mmCIF file of C-alpha atoms in Angstrom:
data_model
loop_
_atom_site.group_PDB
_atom_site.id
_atom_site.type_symbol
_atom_site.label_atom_id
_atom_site.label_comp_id
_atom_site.label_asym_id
_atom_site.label_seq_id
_atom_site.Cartn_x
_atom_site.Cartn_y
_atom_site.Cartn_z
ATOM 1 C CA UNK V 233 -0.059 1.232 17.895
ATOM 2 C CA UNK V 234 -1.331 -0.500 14.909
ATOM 3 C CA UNK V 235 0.942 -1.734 11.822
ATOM 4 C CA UNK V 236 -0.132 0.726 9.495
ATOM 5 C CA UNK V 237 1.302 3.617 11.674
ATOM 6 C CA UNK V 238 4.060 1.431 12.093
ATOM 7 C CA UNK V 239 5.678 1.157 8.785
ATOM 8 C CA UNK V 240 4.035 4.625 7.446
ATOM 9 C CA UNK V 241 1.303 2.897 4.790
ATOM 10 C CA UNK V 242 -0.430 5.905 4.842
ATOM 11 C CA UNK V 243 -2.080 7.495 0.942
ATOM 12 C CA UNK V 244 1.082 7.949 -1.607
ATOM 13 C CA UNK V 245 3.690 6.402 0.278
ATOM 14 C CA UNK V 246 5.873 3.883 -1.969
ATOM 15 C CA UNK V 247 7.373 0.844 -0.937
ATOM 16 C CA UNK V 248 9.233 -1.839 -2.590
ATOM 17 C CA UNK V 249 8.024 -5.464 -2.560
ATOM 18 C CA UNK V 250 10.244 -8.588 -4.215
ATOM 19 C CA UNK V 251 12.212 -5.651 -6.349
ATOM 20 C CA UNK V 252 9.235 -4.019 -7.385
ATOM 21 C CA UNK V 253 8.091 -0.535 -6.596
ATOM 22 C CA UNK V 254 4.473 0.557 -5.392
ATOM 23 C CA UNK V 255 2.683 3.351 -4.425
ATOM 24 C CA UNK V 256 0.060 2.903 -1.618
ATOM 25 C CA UNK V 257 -3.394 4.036 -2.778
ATOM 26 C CA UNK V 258 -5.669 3.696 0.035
ATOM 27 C CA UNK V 259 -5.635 1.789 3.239
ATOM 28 C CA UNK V 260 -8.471 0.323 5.119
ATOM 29 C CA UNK V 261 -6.564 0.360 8.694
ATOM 30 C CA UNK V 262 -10.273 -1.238 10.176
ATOM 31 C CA UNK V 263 -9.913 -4.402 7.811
ATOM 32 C CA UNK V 264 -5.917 -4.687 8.158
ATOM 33 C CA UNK V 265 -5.843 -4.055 4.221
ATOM 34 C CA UNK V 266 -3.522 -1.664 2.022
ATOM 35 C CA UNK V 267 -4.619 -1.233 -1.908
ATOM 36 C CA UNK V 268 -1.017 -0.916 -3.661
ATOM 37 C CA UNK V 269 -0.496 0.591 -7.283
ATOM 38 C CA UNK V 270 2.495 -0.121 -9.419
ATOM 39 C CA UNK V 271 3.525 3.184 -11.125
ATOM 40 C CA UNK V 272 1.991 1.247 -14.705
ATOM 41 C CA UNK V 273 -1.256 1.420 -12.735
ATOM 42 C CA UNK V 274 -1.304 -2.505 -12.241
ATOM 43 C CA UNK V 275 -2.867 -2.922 -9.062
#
């Protein structure tokens, strides 16, 4: 099982990093990366 499954990064999930909320935009599972967006659109 890989770490994206794991914590559920998938397209539109949100997740909170240092007290600040993001939305996950696309993931790249193949290159272990995860494009977040801050509701603002600040990437």
């Amino acid at each position: 099982m890989n770490a994206l499954a794991t914590l559920g990064l998938s397209p539109g999930a949100g997740i909170v990093l240092n007290d600040v909320e993001w939305r996950v935009e696309r993931q790249e599972p193949h290159l272990g990366r995860v494009q977040l967006v801050r509701p603002d659109g600040g990437r």
